[in-house]
Each structure stands twice: as structure tokens, then as C-alpha cells.
Amino acid sequence: MSMSWPTDSLTRAERRALAQSTSRPTSFNIARPAWTNAALGVGGLLALLVLWWLGTDVLASPDGFIRHFSPTTAIPKLIVLLSGPDLPVHILVSLRRVLVGLGFALLVGVPLGLAIGSFQRLNSATSPAFQFLRMISPLSWMPIAVMVFGVGDDPIYFMLAFAAVWPIVLNTAEGVRRLQPAWLSLASSLAATRWETLWHVILPGVLGHVLTGLRLAIGIVWIVLVPCEMLGVSAGLGYFILDTRDRLAYSELMATVLMIGLLGFLLDAGARALYRLATRSHA
Amino acid sequence: MTQLALHPSRHDAPALETPVLQAPILQARGVALRYPGQSRATIEGFDFALAPGETVSLLGSSGVGKSSLLRVLAGLQAPTEGHVTMNDAPLVGVHPRVAVAFQDPSLLPWLTLEKNVAFGLDFKHQPRQSRAESEARVEMAIREVGLTQSRRKFPAELSGGMAQRTALARCLARKPEILLLDEPFGALDEVTRTEMQHLLLKVVRDFRTAAILITHDIDEALLVSDRILLLGGAPASAIGEWRIDLPKPREDFIAELGAIRVDILSTLRGTAQRRAA
Ligand SMILES: Nc1ncnc2c1ncn2[C@@H]1O[C@H](COP(=O)(O)OP(=O)(O)OP(=O)(O)O)[C@@H](O)[C@H]1O
Ligand SMILES: [Mg+2]
């Protein structure tokens, strides 16, 4: 293509510049999108911070109530709280509830999803019922859950698992339907037992879908958790929010809100990393 | 090189007349297959004997029942009539020393090439063997198909030909007595397919394995097989058989092969005309 290019007459520096100018654009174009997206994302977060700051510290009147909620008080307060004795405990309590709730949801949701994905009739039989149950806010079970499970962690586990189970069931079932028939005929041509087929083909084959369901479930559970913890318990982030309100500790309240957002963000990032790790070879 | 009788290896025929002197490794007698809910059988009255080390190609028009027959011979599908025996024992399920491969290499994307080749070696119905033994087999199988360099790659990083080599290595790791191949090279380009045909010849020679190969490609059948079986009719049965006693590889015997090719084609055309009439 560059047969008539008079490279012979170029100096070494010019030749190097030419080589760079022809080789660079490709690598640059490939590298840009991921980098740009990350930069844009950080920019968006900074813009959010600036809006928060403008609304509470700059535009609000100097003695306005809203000043209690500004980032310049909430962020230092959060650091103080995190090094104090209370907040870390509440965080751990909340995270434990999330893990237990998700654990139960996986325990019920994955086998249920496998069964529904395998048997079309079961799918037809269950899908309207599931749509019905799914649309009931988990919080509306609260009184019933307390009556059945008593006061304490158990009703919260129930409500979190109830909220989390649907995306796991639906995604697992979808994963089963998307399994390649060739993988299953491979298993039978190797005389695999049902258990071996399940363990070596079906479960790894649906893992990506299960993790997608898990990620959606984490989002839902984290949102449902805080209101769940506002009733009948004495620990957890939801409890702590009401506690700060009752103590009129508004900067602590805002710091806790910030912490809830931060933890949710990290949980989601963790779920995404898990998904990427599990599906890295499939690209 | 002559067209034999329609059912050359009837089990009641005197042994002297059959060209197969060794006891057959795989034998089908009066096999019929009818899928549930279908009015007529897909296969009927199929008799067949495979000698140890023999390579047989199955030819036949699309939909005639070649894959169905292979599934019966593999023990993946029970025949509605008749028997399939391996080394004189009835075949129940897939025998550990029968290896099956399809047009789709069926590699599991979450396993490396190496793990894909090892896949299934430790299943319950496989013969017990030590870890070292199965590792050695896997390594040997990968070396045989020439993929040692790529053994840690994932299927997504393999070309179509490499994927099919991996599938073949997965068969070889089981030290098969019989290879059953259903259009294994059907999706490959011409050059890769030729390479794979030579690889198949090498594998059959190195492992002294018998093989049944379904193919759409008459030339492929002519180049690799000791015997070609033509399936036809509805329900399907063997309508022609050609024995090819030429050394392999056979690129130097184009003239001899050409004569058989013409014969096969005219038999095919004859059945097509009869069907049209
Ligand atoms: N699982 C099944 N259930 C019912 N009918 C089937 C099944 N598998 C195949 N058939 C029918 O049996 C007949 C033979 O199919 P088969 O796949 O064996 O043909 P084939 O010769 O392998 O065709 P091709 O060359 O296209 O692969 C077809 O009419 C097909 O519809
Ligand atoms: Mg077929």
C-alpha cells in the first residue's frame, strides 16, 4: 500500500515519527472506550457530589435546617463514625442479614430455577403464581413474618430471601433453557449419570445466569434491607438511621445514608467482579 | 471393489464366505428403529458387522437415518427391534471404549482444552484409573492431535479445526476400540478438512481403532474407509456396499477411486429415480 512512499529519503527521527503515527491510532482507538467510560463515570460521581454540596452548603440559607445534611459535615462525620464503636457493628449486622437472606434465596432459587427451566409444564404452571408473588412488596409480609417467626432476625431473613429469590429463580431457569443441546448430548455420549450431568454440565453452564440473578437480587435486598431494619430490631443500618433521627444527630444520619449508598455500590461491584471472573473464559 | 449382496454378513451365513475373518467387534442384527409417535420406522432390517481396526463410512441422502443409526450403534438409543452387540455382549448404554463425536465439537467453554479432553474420564461408568494414568492419557491424546502448545487455552480461543481436533483428542483419551463419528468435519473448510482426514488416518493407525464415519462427502469416504455402506430407502437399510482394498493415504489412486465413485453415484441416482417414479 505504501510502495511509492519515499521512506529512503527520511531521517531516522522522521521515520520513527511516521512509524508511531501509523501504529498509534489503532491501539489508541481500542484503549479509549473503557478508559473514557471510567473517566465519565468518575466525572458523574463528582458532579453528584458538587450538586449535593451546592444544594446544602452554597445555596441554602446559612441557618437553614438543610445545612445539617451537607457533605462537608457528613463526610468527616462518617470517618469519625467508622472509627467509633457503633457504626461498624451495625454494618456487620446488616451485611450478615444480607448474606443469610441471599444464601437462603440461592438455596431455594437455584434448584427451583433448574426444575422450572427443565420442565416446560412446571414453568407454565408456576409462572403466573410467581408473577403474583413477586409483585407483593416483601415489606407487606412484615406483620405476618413477625407473627410466624417471632421478633428478631428471622422475619428479616425471611423478607430478604423472599425479595431475592425471584430474580435468581427466573435467571436460573433462563440459563437452563439456554444450555447448548450439544453439551447435554456430550454428557450422554460419555455415559454421564444424571448427577454427573447436573454437576459437570448444567451447573457450570447456568453459573453465569445464576450470577446475573444474584446481582439483581443483591440490588433488591440492599434496598429492602433498610426499611426491614426499621421495625422491631435494635441493630443494623436501618435501625441506626432511626436512632440518629431520635437523637437529633442529623450529621450522623446523613453519614449513615452515605454509608448505605457506598456499601450498596461496593456490593454491586463485587457481584459484577464475580460474574466477570466466572465467565472470563467464555468471551 | 465389487458391489456385494444387500446383506452380506447375515449372521446365519457361513463364516467362510464373509470377507471379515476376525470376529466382529461390533455387530448389528435385524436392527429397526421407530421413533415414538411416528407412523413408519426410520430404520429397518439393518445387519452389520464391524471388524477390529476397520474403518467404515456411512453414506446416504440427508434425513435417511444415518445419525439415528449411529446413535443405535453407539448404545445412545435402544433399537425397537434387533440387537447390537459389542464383542458378543449386548450393548446397554454407551460402552466406555466406544467414543462418539459429532459435527459440533461440543467443547465446554468454561474448561481449558486440557480439561475438555479429560472431561468424563472420571465418570462413574468409566473404568477406574489413577490420576496419573488419566493425566498421561490426556497428554498423549493432545499430543496425538498436535495441540500440546494450546492445551491451556479456552475453547473461545480455538479455531474450528482446533476445536474438532480437541473433540477427537477427547475421544482418544478413552483409548477407544471404536470411534463413531457423525459428520465430524462437515463444518470445516476444504483445507482443514483434508488435514483432519489425514489426522483420522493417523489416529486409526496409531490406536488400531475401528471407526464408523458418517459423511456427506463421497471423496472423504473414498479416501479414509475400508468399506463404504450406502443407506437408502424409507425405512432405511443398506442398499449398497463397496470394499476398498487400497493402501492409505490414497491420493495416488485417484483412477481406482474414480471408478467406485461413479458406481456409488449411479446407485444413488438409481434409488432417486425409483423414489421419483
Ligand atoms: N429424536 C427424534 N425423534 C423423532 N424423529 C427423529 C429423531 N431424530 C431423527 N428423527 C427423524 O428420523 C429421520 C432420520 O434422521 P437422521 O438425523 O437420522 O438423518 P440423517 O441421515 O442423519 O440426516 P442428515 O444427513 O441431515 O444428518 C428424520 O426423518 C428425522 O426427522
Ligand atoms: Mg445426521
Coordinates of C-alpha atoms and ligand atoms in Angstrom, one line a residue, chain B residues 35-36 38 40 42 60-69 71 77 182-183 214 216, ligand 1:
Chain B
Y35 CA -39.4 -43.1 16.9
P36 CA -42.4 -42.9 19.2
Q38 CA -44.2 -41.9 14.0
R40 CA -43.3 -45.7 10.0
T42 CA -36.8 -44.8 10.3
G60 CA -26.8 -41.6 2.3
S61 CA -29.0 -38.7 1.5
S62 CA -30.0 -36.2 4.1
G63 CA -32.6 -37.4 6.6
V64 CA -32.3 -41.0 5.6
G65 CA -31.4 -42.0 9.1
K66 CA -27.6 -42.1 9.3
S67 CA -27.4 -40.2 12.6
S68 CA -30.2 -42.3 14.1
L69 CA -28.3 -45.5 13.1
R71 CA -26.9 -43.4 17.9
Q77 CA -30.6 -45.2 21.6
D182 CA -21.1 -38.2 12.8
E183 CA -20.0 -35.7 10.1
I214 CA -20.9 -40.6 8.6
H216 CA -21.8 -36.3 3.0
Ligands
LIG1 N1 -35.2 -37.8 18.2 C1 -36.0 -38.0 17.2 N2 -37.4 -38.1 17.3 C2 -38.1 -38.3 16.3 N3 -37.7 -38.3 15.0 C3 -36.4 -38.2 14.8 C4 -35.5 -38.0 15.8 N4 -34.2 -37.9 15.3 C5 -34.4 -38.0 14.0 N5 -35.7 -38.2 13.6 C6 -36.2 -38.4 12.3 O1 -35.5 -39.5 11.7 C7 -35.2 -39.3 10.4 C8 -33.7 -39.5 10.2 O2 -33.0 -38.6 10.8 P1 -31.4 -38.6 11.0 O3 -31.0 -37.4 11.7 O4 -31.0 -39.9 11.5 O5 -31.0 -38.5 9.4 P2 -29.5 -38.2 8.8 O6 -29.4 -39.2 7.8 O7 -28.5 -38.2 9.9 O8 -29.7 -36.8 8.2 P3 -28.6 -35.7 7.9 O9 -27.7 -36.2 6.8 O10 -29.3 -34.5 7.5 O11 -27.8 -35.5 9.2 C9 -35.6 -37.9 10.1 O12 -36.9 -38.0 9.4 C10 -35.8 -37.3 11.4 O13 -36.9 -36.3 11.3

